[in-house]
Structures are given as structure tokens and as C-alpha cells.
Amino acid sequence: MKLLPAFLALMVLAFSRPALAQAPAEIAAVPKECVGPGANDVQDPYLPNVAAALRDRKKIVILAIGSTSATMRGPIRGGYYAIVERILEKAFKPLDVVIIHRGVSGELAADAASRIKTEIALTKADLVLWQVGTADALAHVPIYEFRNTVTGQIRWLKEHKVDVILVGLRYAASLAKDPYYLGIRNIISDVAEKEKVIRLRRYDAEQALSKLNRDTAEGFDFAQNSEASSICTAEYIARAIAAGLFIKKAPPRPGTPGALPSAPAN
Amino acid sequence: MKREANAIDFWRGFALITIFINHIPGIVFDRFTSKNFSISDSAELFVFLAGWSLRLIVGREDRPRPMPQIVFRLGGRAITLYAAHMMIGMIAIAILASASIVLDNPLLLEWHNAAAVFFDPVNTHIGMALLSHQLGYFDILPLYVVLMVIAPLVAAIDRYLPRLLLPLSIAIYLTALSVPITIPTWPTEGQWFFNPLCWQLVFVLGFVMAKPSGIGGFVRRHIRPIRWLALPMVIGGAIMVIYDIYPDPVDMPEPKLLFIVGKTFVTPIRLIQFLALVAVFSAAYGYIRKLGPRLVEPISMLGRNSLEVFCVGSVLSLLGQVVRFQTGGSYAIDTGLVATGVTILFLTAWLAEWQDRVTKAPAT
């Protein structure tokens, strides 16, 4: 794990955006390796339905779904979602965080989309963590189909008062110049922007680590890279959720559909 | 001596080709398979026909096979299926590992739920042996193993308490849907993609429908009016799929699984539509045989050798995914993949029958 500190620092750069608001002190602190200039925020972090769940039930139900593996090395049942759960529960005692795993590795967004509806009905989740894009990119699903699927699903979730965080593509050096792969990545970014949902950019961070490996002539270890990126992704998911609980609604952007309701006054 | 071409083997062969294509996500021919016009897909057909085939194993009503013989035969079949699943699972892992090296893409190590094999091998190998860890698209054989393990019980209930079998199966199904009950995976957290507590009903229905008496006999006697009743359901199902007008699961009353569409639980809407499809298309085989006799025999040959063909098809599908990933996929690539794959499936079935003939031929 000697690459972890360097990787975490790079994750900071990758996830960085101009700050929207300062989170209250109760929000779980991101480990110092992850903290850097502008790292304490994500775009449009407000999660009204998660906030309502916290206020009304002191319990958040999160549906983790999508095509990318959440597996980590060693017997960590629940993968990196277990880390998310632990961070949130530690930070917001006596909050009960329940993460339900329904990811099917390799599943296309279209198939996941229909399952999300069923799983939302069954689990009554407040938030969906959707790892989306990698399987579609590997399967070369037509770009327009992918866009329609993701957009349609996000809108359905909004209609049903469920928040969503998109966890984007993984990075692989051999795909760095692949126009199709990058096209899918851009679609996710574009859809997240237009639909005003949080997107965590795992690709950028893994890309930076890969560069660091080359620059320092370290042997490339995908398992280490994947592990480090999983840990930091968990940290940032937890942070995004925490921020979404407390930050007041972001001002609506020109041309975006209606404003979200106000956050609870915690 | 090989079986003559028949409807069961033909439709099973048809399902095998469909499964091969459906297991290459993104391939252009996927749009022409039944799942684009039907709520249910080839998985239901495959499991239903497995139940139907069980009827052939238990013997005719007037000349039933002895129960110990049935138990040994089905037990042997379960072990064969288990071994086949282990084998193709290991081949799939090797394909993903090789592809990740050759194509310099470590992401392939995490494809189709394989990440745990490489990152948590100690637990995951135990999980694979226990069937609690399944690779994506390699998850129907574990269901088959479970069905074969319970098949002696199904056969015994049918023989000694025949009126109990279907109600018991439906009761288990409805309980699994209402609670709901799922089968967890391990070491990765999740659930079996094909819930055996629900899919057992498809298997039992195949078994019950194949019986000349009871419900199977009733259906045979009244198949014409049943087909007319089923036809609107098939058409309605096609309209639902084509225009994507499924009921919103959130708006459904509790227990929701009784009213929504889901493959994991083979929910009632899927199941009823599938039975309607079977009723309507049970008339089709005769016409297909008349119009395309040269098509019937080779496709039935696939169905006669379903396990071998399924295993080869599963591996070919994964190879096809790797090829599409590397080449980007196109009409030409996809056509080449399907043509090559289906040819190899036919070759597999032919080789299996050739080997059978050679083995059973008297020594000269």
C-alpha cells in the first residue's frame, strides 16, 4: 500500500471543484491524504431525499447498483461500500446507514435501469449509488442509447424522490485514447451536469496514479491501484452524502429544470 | 440411438442459440431475439424444458422407473452439471486474465464479477465451490444444479402425492415473492441472479405440463381455447416490451413482487406471459417442421446435446465479448461472431453425437 498516500493526494485533485459551501463540523473528515485545495466539495451536493430520511427516520437506505466491482482485497464483505457505511455511521451517531448491494458486475446500464426500479420499490432506498458506464463502454453499446438510458433513469429516480450519485468510469491506460471509451465518459459527465446529480470521477484519479507510477518507475500494480482508488472513492462517496445532508440547495443554473426543495435546518 | 427431432429438442436448441447471442451484450443481433418482443426470455424456456425432460426420466405413468434409479440418475446429472459449471467458470476466469494481459487492460480482471477471484482468492474459491460466488452470465448452471438436486423430491412427490406437487411449488414461490426471500452470495455481497425458490416453479410447471394426465392432460385436451386466451397476452406482452410500458414498481401494492416484472424472481407477470407464449408457440413446431425440415434437425441436434452446447456457448459468448471490446463491434464483426459461434455450437453437438455413436458401435 505504499502508493496509497500519493494516490489519495491525486484523488483530491481529481475530485476537486470550486467550493460550494462549507460543511458543518459533524461531517466526517476526509483523511488528510485525501484533503487538498478545493477538495471538500462536489458539484451540486444537495441530496434532499437523503436529508429527509435522516430528519424523519434517522436511517438512510442506500441502494448500491451498477456494473463495476466494489470488491476489495481481503475478506472485506461489502467491498468499499462497507467503508462508506462505517464512515457515515461513525460521523452521524445514531444514524443507521443500510447499504443494499444489488450490483451485477458487467451489467449494462439498460439492464441495471430496469432493476433499479424494482429494487427501489422493494428496498424504498433514499439514495442510489450507481456505478455506471464501464460495462457499456466495454460492450460498445451505442452512445445515444447509453445517454437515453442514464438520463431516463435519473429522471425516474427524481420523480420518485430518490437521490442518485453517479460513480463514473474506471481508468485503463490502453483506453486513454479510445474515442468510444472517452465518449461514454463525456456522456456521464454531460448527463450529470444537465440533470444536476453528483458524479464522482474515479477515472481522473486512477489516471493520475498511473502517471505517477510511470514517472517514478514503480512497477504497475493494478490491484494496489484498484484498492487505493476504492478506498478514496468510499471516502468521497461518504463525504458527498454527508455534504448532501447539510448543504443548502444550490442555486438553479440557467436552463436547468426546477429547483430542489430546501435542506433541513440541521 | 439418437432421438428423432422433436419439439422439445427443437425449442431447447432455439433457446441455446438465443442465450449465446444474448450473452454478448451490445451485439446487433441481440435486438432480434425474443427478449425484445416478449416479457419472458430464453431462460424461462430453458428451465421449463428441463422440467419437461424430467418427465422423460421418471418414465411413463403405466411404466414408471424405480425411484432409486431416478435418484441415482438425477444425482449423477447434478454432479455432471456442477462439474460443467466449475469447468466453464475456470475457463472464463482464464479468458478474462489472458485478455487483461494481452490487451493490457486490467479492468477486464473486474469484469463479470471476477474481481473477487483475483483480489480475494481465498474466500472466493470457497464461494465458487459452494456456488455462492457466480460470474456474470455464468449464473444459470448453479440454478440447474439446485433444480437437479431437488428433482428426486419433485419426482417422488409427483409419484406418491401427485396433487400436492404444484400447490406446494406455488406456495414456495409465493412465499419467496411475498417475504421476499433471496439466496445470498458470498464472499461478495448480493443475491443469486436466478432465485431458485422462484425458478423452481418454472421447472415444476414444465414437469407437470409434460404429464399426460392431471393439469398437463387438461391443457392438451383444451389447447385450442387456451391458445385463443393466450394470444392477447402474448400480443399485449409484446406491446409492453416494444413500447416500454411496464407498470411502475413503486406504484404497485404490497407485496410488490406479485405485480412487477423481474427476472430474478421470475415474477407472475413474466411467468403468465411465458405460459401464454408456450401455449401459442406449441402450435408452431408442426408448421416449422413442414416449412423448414432442414432447419429442424440441426437445431434439434443442439437441443439433444444441450449441456455440451450450453457450456461451449457460454465460453464462446465471453470470447465474443472480448472480441467486441477489442474491435469495437460492427455489423461485420457481429455477423462474423454469430456465424462462427453458431457453427461451433453445431460442431459441438455433432461431435457429441459422433462420439456417442462411436462409443456405442459394436466392436468389429
PDB file of N, CA, C and O in Angstrom, chain B residues 38-98:
ATOM      1  N   SER B  38     -40.871 -10.046 -26.032  1.00  0.00           N
ATOM      2  CA  SER B  38     -41.541 -10.883 -25.037  1.00  0.00           C
ATOM      3  C   SER B  38     -41.051 -10.494 -23.649  1.00  0.00           C
ATOM      4  O   SER B  38     -39.866 -10.184 -23.465  1.00  0.00           O
ATOM      5  N   ILE B  39     -41.948 -10.503 -22.675  1.00  0.00           N
ATOM      6  CA  ILE B  39     -41.556 -10.159 -21.304  1.00  0.00           C
ATOM      7  C   ILE B  39     -40.606 -11.216 -20.764  1.00  0.00           C
ATOM      8  O   ILE B  39     -39.620 -10.920 -20.112  1.00  0.00           O
ATOM      9  N   SER B  40     -40.918 -12.467 -21.046  1.00  0.00           N
ATOM     10  CA  SER B  40     -40.026 -13.550 -20.626  1.00  0.00           C
ATOM     11  C   SER B  40     -38.963 -13.740 -21.705  1.00  0.00           C
ATOM     12  O   SER B  40     -39.063 -13.188 -22.794  1.00  0.00           O
ATOM     13  N   ASP B  41     -37.921 -14.520 -21.388  1.00  0.00           N
ATOM     14  CA  ASP B  41     -36.897 -14.756 -22.402  1.00  0.00           C
ATOM     15  C   ASP B  41     -36.503 -16.227 -22.427  1.00  0.00           C
ATOM     16  O   ASP B  41     -37.208 -17.081 -21.870  1.00  0.00           O
ATOM     17  N   SER B  42     -35.375 -16.512 -23.046  1.00  0.00           N
ATOM     18  CA  SER B  42     -34.998 -17.908 -23.262  1.00  0.00           C
ATOM     19  C   SER B  42     -34.684 -18.641 -21.956  1.00  0.00           C
ATOM     20  O   SER B  42     -34.712 -19.873 -21.924  1.00  0.00           O
ATOM     21  N   ALA B  43     -34.409 -17.917 -20.881  1.00  0.00           N
ATOM     22  CA  ALA B  43     -34.104 -18.584 -19.603  1.00  0.00           C
ATOM     23  C   ALA B  43     -35.314 -19.380 -19.120  1.00  0.00           C
ATOM     24  O   ALA B  43     -35.180 -20.533 -18.680  1.00  0.00           O
ATOM     25  N   GLU B  44     -36.502 -18.781 -19.215  1.00  0.00           N
ATOM     26  CA  GLU B  44     -37.715 -19.497 -18.797  1.00  0.00           C
ATOM     27  C   GLU B  44     -37.918 -20.746 -19.657  1.00  0.00           C
ATOM     28  O   GLU B  44     -38.250 -21.821 -19.143  1.00  0.00           O
ATOM     29  N   LEU B  45     -37.704 -20.579 -20.949  1.00  0.00           N
ATOM     30  CA  LEU B  45     -37.901 -21.708 -21.872  1.00  0.00           C
ATOM     31  C   LEU B  45     -36.946 -22.847 -21.508  1.00  0.00           C
ATOM     32  O   LEU B  45     -37.337 -24.020 -21.463  1.00  0.00           O
ATOM     33  N   PHE B  46     -35.713 -22.491 -21.229  1.00  0.00           N
ATOM     34  CA  PHE B  46     -34.688 -23.487 -20.925  1.00  0.00           C
ATOM     35  C   PHE B  46     -35.035 -24.261 -19.650  1.00  0.00           C
ATOM     36  O   PHE B  46     -34.959 -25.494 -19.604  1.00  0.00           O
ATOM     37  N   VAL B  47     -35.452 -23.537 -18.614  1.00  0.00           N
ATOM     38  CA  VAL B  47     -35.774 -24.185 -17.332  1.00  0.00           C
ATOM     39  C   VAL B  47     -37.076 -24.996 -17.457  1.00  0.00           C
ATOM     40  O   VAL B  47     -37.172 -26.116 -16.941  1.00  0.00           O
ATOM     41  N   PHE B  48     -38.039 -24.451 -18.166  1.00  0.00           N
ATOM     42  CA  PHE B  48     -39.310 -25.157 -18.382  1.00  0.00           C
ATOM     43  C   PHE B  48     -39.057 -26.488 -19.104  1.00  0.00           C
ATOM     44  O   PHE B  48     -39.589 -27.536 -18.727  1.00  0.00           O
ATOM     45  N   LEU B  49     -38.223 -26.432 -20.120  1.00  0.00           N
ATOM     46  CA  LEU B  49     -37.932 -27.657 -20.876  1.00  0.00           C
ATOM     47  C   LEU B  49     -37.108 -28.656 -20.052  1.00  0.00           C
ATOM     48  O   LEU B  49     -37.201 -29.868 -20.262  1.00  0.00           O
ATOM     49  N   ALA B  50     -36.329 -28.135 -19.105  1.00  0.00           N
ATOM     50  CA  ALA B  50     -35.613 -29.041 -18.196  1.00  0.00           C
ATOM     51  C   ALA B  50     -36.620 -29.813 -17.352  1.00  0.00           C
ATOM     52  O   ALA B  50     -36.467 -31.026 -17.116  1.00  0.00           O
ATOM     53  N   GLY B  51     -37.653 -29.115 -16.890  1.00  0.00           N
ATOM     54  CA  GLY B  51     -38.718 -29.788 -16.145  1.00  0.00           C
ATOM     55  C   GLY B  51     -39.447 -30.795 -17.013  1.00  0.00           C
ATOM     56  O   GLY B  51     -39.773 -31.916 -16.588  1.00  0.00           O
ATOM     57  N   TRP B  52     -39.685 -30.416 -18.263  1.00  0.00           N
ATOM     58  CA  TRP B  52     -40.369 -31.315 -19.207  1.00  0.00           C
ATOM     59  C   TRP B  52     -39.537 -32.584 -19.406  1.00  0.00           C
ATOM     60  O   TRP B  52     -40.055 -33.698 -19.423  1.00  0.00           O
ATOM     61  N   SER B  53     -38.222 -32.397 -19.517  1.00  0.00           N
ATOM     62  CA  SER B  53     -37.325 -33.537 -19.733  1.00  0.00           C
ATOM     63  C   SER B  53     -37.295 -34.468 -18.519  1.00  0.00           C
ATOM     64  O   SER B  53     -37.079 -35.673 -18.660  1.00  0.00           O
ATOM     65  N   LEU B  54     -37.516 -33.888 -17.342  1.00  0.00           N
ATOM     66  CA  LEU B  54     -37.552 -34.731 -16.135  1.00  0.00           C
ATOM     67  C   LEU B  54     -38.648 -35.784 -16.250  1.00  0.00           C
ATOM     68  O   LEU B  54     -38.504 -36.913 -15.762  1.00  0.00           O
ATOM     69  N   ARG B  55     -39.725 -35.406 -16.930  1.00  0.00           N
ATOM     70  CA  ARG B  55     -40.828 -36.367 -17.128  1.00  0.00           C
ATOM     71  C   ARG B  55     -40.340 -37.602 -17.895  1.00  0.00           C
ATOM     72  O   ARG B  55     -40.777 -38.734 -17.614  1.00  0.00           O
ATOM     73  N   LEU B  56     -39.450 -37.367 -18.843  1.00  0.00           N
ATOM     74  CA  LEU B  56     -38.923 -38.495 -19.627  1.00  0.00           C
ATOM     75  C   LEU B  56     -38.070 -39.407 -18.746  1.00  0.00           C
ATOM     76  O   LEU B  56     -38.012 -40.622 -18.953  1.00  0.00           O
ATOM     77  N   ILE B  57     -37.428 -38.815 -17.744  1.00  0.00           N
ATOM     78  CA  ILE B  57     -36.555 -39.607 -16.869  1.00  0.00           C
ATOM     79  C   ILE B  57     -37.373 -40.449 -15.886  1.00  0.00           C
ATOM     80  O   ILE B  57     -37.027 -41.597 -15.614  1.00  0.00           O
ATOM     81  N   VAL B  58     -38.457 -39.878 -15.375  1.00  0.00           N
ATOM     82  CA  VAL B  58     -39.240 -40.640 -14.373  1.00  0.00           C
ATOM     83  C   VAL B  58     -40.063 -41.756 -15.015  1.00  0.00           C
ATOM     84  O   VAL B  58     -40.540 -42.654 -14.334  1.00  0.00           O
ATOM     85  N   GLY B  59     -40.186 -41.727 -16.325  1.00  0.00           N
ATOM     86  CA  GLY B  59     -40.879 -42.808 -17.024  1.00  0.00           C
ATOM     87  C   GLY B  59     -42.356 -42.559 -17.196  1.00  0.00           C
ATOM     88  O   GLY B  59     -42.919 -41.623 -16.606  1.00  0.00           O
ATOM     89  N   ARG B  60     -42.973 -43.410 -18.003  1.00  0.00           N
ATOM     90  CA  ARG B  60     -44.416 -43.260 -18.264  1.00  0.00           C
ATOM     91  C   ARG B  60     -45.210 -43.621 -17.021  1.00  0.00           C
ATOM     92  O   ARG B  60     -44.727 -44.333 -16.146  1.00  0.00           O
ATOM     93  N   GLU B  61     -46.444 -43.125 -16.982  1.00  0.00           N
ATOM     94  CA  GLU B  61     -47.283 -43.379 -15.805  1.00  0.00           C
ATOM     95  C   GLU B  61     -47.556 -44.867 -15.628  1.00  0.00           C
ATOM     96  O   GLU B  61     -47.614 -45.370 -14.509  1.00  0.00           O
ATOM     97  N   ASP B  62     -47.717 -45.569 -16.765  1.00  0.00           N
ATOM     98  CA  ASP B  62     -48.015 -47.006 -16.660  1.00  0.00           C
ATOM     99  C   ASP B  62     -46.746 -47.847 -16.492  1.00  0.00           C
ATOM    100  O   ASP B  62     -46.820 -49.012 -16.113  1.00  0.00           O
ATOM    101  N   ARG B  63     -45.593 -47.256 -16.788  1.00  0.00           N
ATOM    102  CA  ARG B  63     -44.330 -47.997 -16.599  1.00  0.00           C
ATOM    103  C   ARG B  63     -43.285 -47.089 -15.955  1.00  0.00           C
ATOM    104  O   ARG B  63     -42.283 -46.725 -16.573  1.00  0.00           O
ATOM    105  N   PRO B  64     -43.537 -46.713 -14.694  1.00  0.00           N
ATOM    106  CA  PRO B  64     -42.605 -45.771 -14.040  1.00  0.00           C
ATOM    107  C   PRO B  64     -41.257 -46.429 -13.740  1.00  0.00           C
ATOM    108  O   PRO B  64     -41.197 -47.627 -13.462  1.00  0.00           O
ATOM    109  N   ARG B  65     -40.220 -45.605 -13.818  1.00  0.00           N
ATOM    110  CA  ARG B  65     -38.896 -46.096 -13.426  1.00  0.00           C
ATOM    111  C   ARG B  65     -38.850 -46.252 -11.903  1.00  0.00           C
ATOM    112  O   ARG B  65     -39.464 -45.457 -11.181  1.00  0.00           O
ATOM    113  N   PRO B  66     -38.093 -47.206 -11.403  1.00  0.00           N
ATOM    114  CA  PRO B  66     -37.951 -47.325  -9.934  1.00  0.00           C
ATOM    115  C   PRO B  66     -37.322 -46.060  -9.354  1.00  0.00           C
ATOM    116  O   PRO B  66     -36.414 -45.484  -9.962  1.00  0.00           O
ATOM    117  N   MET B  67     -37.806 -45.671  -8.181  1.00  0.00           N
ATOM    118  CA  MET B  67     -37.318 -44.422  -7.565  1.00  0.00           C
ATOM    119  C   MET B  67     -35.807 -44.415  -7.337  1.00  0.00           C
ATOM    120  O   MET B  67     -35.151 -43.392  -7.603  1.00  0.00           O
ATOM    121  N   PRO B  68     -35.222 -45.516  -6.821  1.00  0.00           N
ATOM    122  CA  PRO B  68     -33.750 -45.469  -6.624  1.00  0.00           C
ATOM    123  C   PRO B  68     -33.008 -45.154  -7.917  1.00  0.00           C
ATOM    124  O   PRO B  68     -32.029 -44.396  -7.922  1.00  0.00           O
ATOM    125  N   GLN B  69     -33.507 -45.712  -9.013  1.00  0.00           N
ATOM    126  CA  GLN B  69     -32.866 -45.457 -10.307  1.00  0.00           C
ATOM    127  C   GLN B  69     -32.962 -43.963 -10.678  1.00  0.00           C
ATOM    128  O   GLN B  69     -32.000 -43.368 -11.163  1.00  0.00           O
ATOM    129  N   ILE B  70     -34.133 -43.405 -10.395  1.00  0.00           N
ATOM    130  CA  ILE B  70     -34.340 -41.967 -10.691  1.00  0.00           C
ATOM    131  C   ILE B  70     -33.396 -41.120  -9.845  1.00  0.00           C
ATOM    132  O   ILE B  70     -32.756 -40.183 -10.345  1.00  0.00           O
ATOM    133  N   VAL B  71     -33.311 -41.475  -8.556  1.00  0.00           N
ATOM    134  CA  VAL B  71     -32.468 -40.693  -7.646  1.00  0.00           C
ATOM    135  C   VAL B  71     -31.011 -40.733  -8.121  1.00  0.00           C
ATOM    136  O   VAL B  71     -30.329 -39.695  -8.183  1.00  0.00           O
ATOM    137  N   PHE B  72     -30.528 -41.929  -8.466  1.00  0.00           N
ATOM    138  CA  PHE B  72     -29.132 -42.050  -8.904  1.00  0.00           C
ATOM    139  C   PHE B  72     -28.899 -41.295 -10.211  1.00  0.00           C
ATOM    140  O   PHE B  72     -27.880 -40.625 -10.385  1.00  0.00           O
ATOM    141  N   ARG B  73     -29.851 -41.426 -11.102  1.00  0.00           N
ATOM    142  CA  ARG B  73     -29.671 -40.758 -12.393  1.00  0.00           C
ATOM    143  C   ARG B  73     -29.654 -39.238 -12.235  1.00  0.00           C
ATOM    144  O   ARG B  73     -28.804 -38.560 -12.813  1.00  0.00           O
ATOM    145  N   LEU B  74     -30.594 -38.720 -11.450  1.00  0.00           N
ATOM    146  CA  LEU B  74     -30.655 -37.260 -11.269  1.00  0.00           C
ATOM    147  C   LEU B  74     -29.482 -36.752 -10.442  1.00  0.00           C
ATOM    148  O   LEU B  74     -28.954 -35.667 -10.697  1.00  0.00           O
ATOM    149  N   GLY B  75     -29.071 -37.570  -9.462  1.00  0.00           N
ATOM    150  CA  GLY B  75     -27.891 -37.202  -8.678  1.00  0.00           C
ATOM    151  C   GLY B  75     -26.660 -37.116  -9.575  1.00  0.00           C
ATOM    152  O   GLY B  75     -25.865 -36.172  -9.472  1.00  0.00           O
ATOM    153  N   GLY B  76     -26.537 -38.085 -10.449  1.00  0.00           N
ATOM    154  CA  GLY B  76     -25.419 -38.085 -11.397  1.00  0.00           C
ATOM    155  C   GLY B  76     -25.471 -36.870 -12.307  1.00  0.00           C
ATOM    156  O   GLY B  76     -24.445 -36.241 -12.604  1.00  0.00           O
ATOM    157  N   ARG B  77     -26.684 -36.535 -12.726  1.00  0.00           N
ATOM    158  CA  ARG B  77     -26.858 -35.364 -13.591  1.00  0.00           C
ATOM    159  C   ARG B  77     -26.454 -34.080 -12.843  1.00  0.00           C
ATOM    160  O   ARG B  77     -25.808 -33.199 -13.410  1.00  0.00           O
ATOM    161  N   ALA B  78     -26.842 -34.001 -11.571  1.00  0.00           N
ATOM    162  CA  ALA B  78     -26.484 -32.812 -10.775  1.00  0.00           C
ATOM    163  C   ALA B  78     -24.964 -32.693 -10.668  1.00  0.00           C
ATOM    164  O   ALA B  78     -24.413 -31.583 -10.799  1.00  0.00           O
ATOM    165  N   ILE B  79     -24.289 -33.827 -10.461  1.00  0.00           N
ATOM    166  CA  ILE B  79     -22.821 -33.788 -10.347  1.00  0.00           C
ATOM    167  C   ILE B  79     -22.203 -33.378 -11.685  1.00  0.00           C
ATOM    168  O   ILE B  79     -21.265 -32.578 -11.731  1.00  0.00           O
ATOM    169  N   THR B  80     -22.760 -33.906 -12.776  1.00  0.00           N
ATOM    170  CA  THR B  80     -22.253 -33.531 -14.105  1.00  0.00           C
ATOM    171  C   THR B  80     -22.406 -32.026 -14.333  1.00  0.00           C
ATOM    172  O   THR B  80     -21.485 -31.360 -14.824  1.00  0.00           O
ATOM    173  N   LEU B  81     -23.569 -31.503 -13.975  1.00  0.00           N
ATOM    174  CA  LEU B  81     -23.819 -30.064 -14.154  1.00  0.00           C
ATOM    175  C   LEU B  81     -22.868 -29.235 -13.297  1.00  0.00           C
ATOM    176  O   LEU B  81     -22.332 -28.209 -13.737  1.00  0.00           O
ATOM    177  N   TYR B  82     -22.659 -29.707 -12.075  1.00  0.00           N
ATOM    178  CA  TYR B  82     -21.757 -28.999 -11.167  1.00  0.00           C
ATOM    179  C   TYR B  82     -20.341 -28.971 -11.755  1.00  0.00           C
ATOM    180  O   TYR B  82     -19.679 -27.924 -11.784  1.00  0.00           O
ATOM    181  N   ALA B  83     -19.908 -30.129 -12.221  1.00  0.00           N
ATOM    182  CA  ALA B  83     -18.558 -30.210 -12.805  1.00  0.00           C
ATOM    183  C   ALA B  83     -18.454 -29.313 -14.039  1.00  0.00           C
ATOM    184  O   ALA B  83     -17.444 -28.613 -14.240  1.00  0.00           O
ATOM    185  N   ALA B  84     -19.513 -29.308 -14.848  1.00  0.00           N
ATOM    186  CA  ALA B  84     -19.511 -28.460 -16.051  1.00  0.00           C
ATOM    187  C   ALA B  84     -19.428 -26.991 -15.662  1.00  0.00           C
ATOM    188  O   ALA B  84     -18.695 -26.204 -16.273  1.00  0.00           O
ATOM    189  N   HIS B  85     -20.176 -26.633 -14.614  1.00  0.00           N
ATOM    190  CA  HIS B  85     -20.153 -25.229 -14.158  1.00  0.00           C
ATOM    191  C   HIS B  85     -18.761 -24.835 -13.666  1.00  0.00           C
ATOM    192  O   HIS B  85     -18.265 -23.742 -13.972  1.00  0.00           O
ATOM    193  N   MET B  86     -18.148 -25.723 -12.898  1.00  0.00           N
ATOM    194  CA  MET B  86     -16.795 -25.440 -12.394  1.00  0.00           C
ATOM    195  C   MET B  86     -15.822 -25.255 -13.564  1.00  0.00           C
ATOM    196  O   MET B  86     -14.991 -24.344 -13.567  1.00  0.00           O
ATOM    197  N   MET B  87     -15.953 -26.155 -14.538  1.00  0.00           N
ATOM    198  CA  MET B  87     -15.019 -26.124 -15.668  1.00  0.00           C
ATOM    199  C   MET B  87     -15.161 -24.812 -16.459  1.00  0.00           C
ATOM    200  O   MET B  87     -14.164 -24.125 -16.700  1.00  0.00           O
ATOM    201  N   ILE B  88     -16.381 -24.466 -16.821  1.00  0.00           N
ATOM    202  CA  ILE B  88     -16.524 -23.262 -17.646  1.00  0.00           C
ATOM    203  C   ILE B  88     -16.220 -22.000 -16.830  1.00  0.00           C
ATOM    204  O   ILE B  88     -15.758 -20.999 -17.368  1.00  0.00           O
ATOM    205  N   GLY B  89     -16.453 -22.076 -15.525  1.00  0.00           N
ATOM    206  CA  GLY B  89     -16.101 -20.941 -14.662  1.00  0.00           C
ATOM    207  C   GLY B  89     -14.595 -20.706 -14.673  1.00  0.00           C
ATOM    208  O   GLY B  89     -14.132 -19.562 -14.792  1.00  0.00           O
ATOM    209  N   MET B  90     -13.825 -21.794 -14.564  1.00  0.00           N
ATOM    210  CA  MET B  90     -12.367 -21.652 -14.575  1.00  0.00           C
ATOM    211  C   MET B  90     -11.874 -21.174 -15.945  1.00  0.00           C
ATOM    212  O   MET B  90     -10.947 -20.358 -16.026  1.00  0.00           O
ATOM    213  N   ILE B  91     -12.504 -21.684 -16.996  1.00  0.00           N
ATOM    214  CA  ILE B  91     -12.112 -21.228 -18.342  1.00  0.00           C
ATOM    215  C   ILE B  91     -12.413 -19.734 -18.489  1.00  0.00           C
ATOM    216  O   ILE B  91     -11.608 -18.967 -19.032  1.00  0.00           O
ATOM    217  N   ALA B  92     -13.569 -19.324 -17.974  1.00  0.00           N
ATOM    218  CA  ALA B  92     -13.943 -17.900 -18.065  1.00  0.00           C
ATOM    219  C   ALA B  92     -12.932 -17.027 -17.335  1.00  0.00           C
ATOM    220  O   ALA B  92     -12.524 -15.969 -17.836  1.00  0.00           O
ATOM    221  N   ILE B  93     -12.507 -17.474 -16.160  1.00  0.00           N
ATOM    222  CA  ILE B  93     -11.517 -16.698 -15.389  1.00  0.00           C
ATOM    223  C   ILE B  93     -10.207 -16.612 -16.174  1.00  0.00           C
ATOM    224  O   ILE B  93      -9.570 -15.550 -16.249  1.00  0.00           O
ATOM    225  N   ALA B  94      -9.826 -17.734 -16.779  1.00  0.00           N
ATOM    226  CA  ALA B  94      -8.588 -17.746 -17.574  1.00  0.00           C
ATOM    227  C   ALA B  94      -8.715 -16.821 -18.788  1.00  0.00           C
ATOM    228  O   ALA B  94      -7.750 -16.124 -19.142  1.00  0.00           O
ATOM    229  N   ILE B  95      -9.890 -16.795 -19.398  1.00  0.00           N
ATOM    230  CA  ILE B  95     -10.096 -15.895 -20.553  1.00  0.00           C
ATOM    231  C   ILE B  95      -9.943 -14.436 -20.123  1.00  0.00           C
ATOM    232  O   ILE B  95      -9.264 -13.640 -20.770  1.00  0.00           O
ATOM    233  N   LEU B  96     -10.573 -14.097 -19.008  1.00  0.00           N
ATOM    234  CA  LEU B  96     -10.500 -12.710 -18.535  1.00  0.00           C
ATOM    235  C   LEU B  96      -9.066 -12.335 -18.160  1.00  0.00           C
ATOM    236  O   LEU B  96      -8.600 -11.234 -18.484  1.00  0.00           O
ATOM    237  N   ALA B  97      -8.376 -13.258 -17.488  1.00  0.00           N
ATOM    238  CA  ALA B  97      -6.992 -12.983 -17.098  1.00  0.00           C
ATOM    239  C   ALA B  97      -6.103 -12.832 -18.342  1.00  0.00           C
ATOM    240  O   ALA B  97      -5.306 -11.890 -18.440  1.00  0.00           O
ATOM    241  N   SER B  98      -6.268 -13.759 -19.291  1.00  0.00           N
ATOM    242  CA  SER B  98      -5.456 -13.697 -20.520  1.00  0.00           C
ATOM    243  C   SER B  98      -5.737 -12.411 -21.281  1.00  0.00           C
ATOM    244  O   SER B  98      -4.814 -11.738 -21.749  1.00  0.00           O
TER     245      SER B  98
END
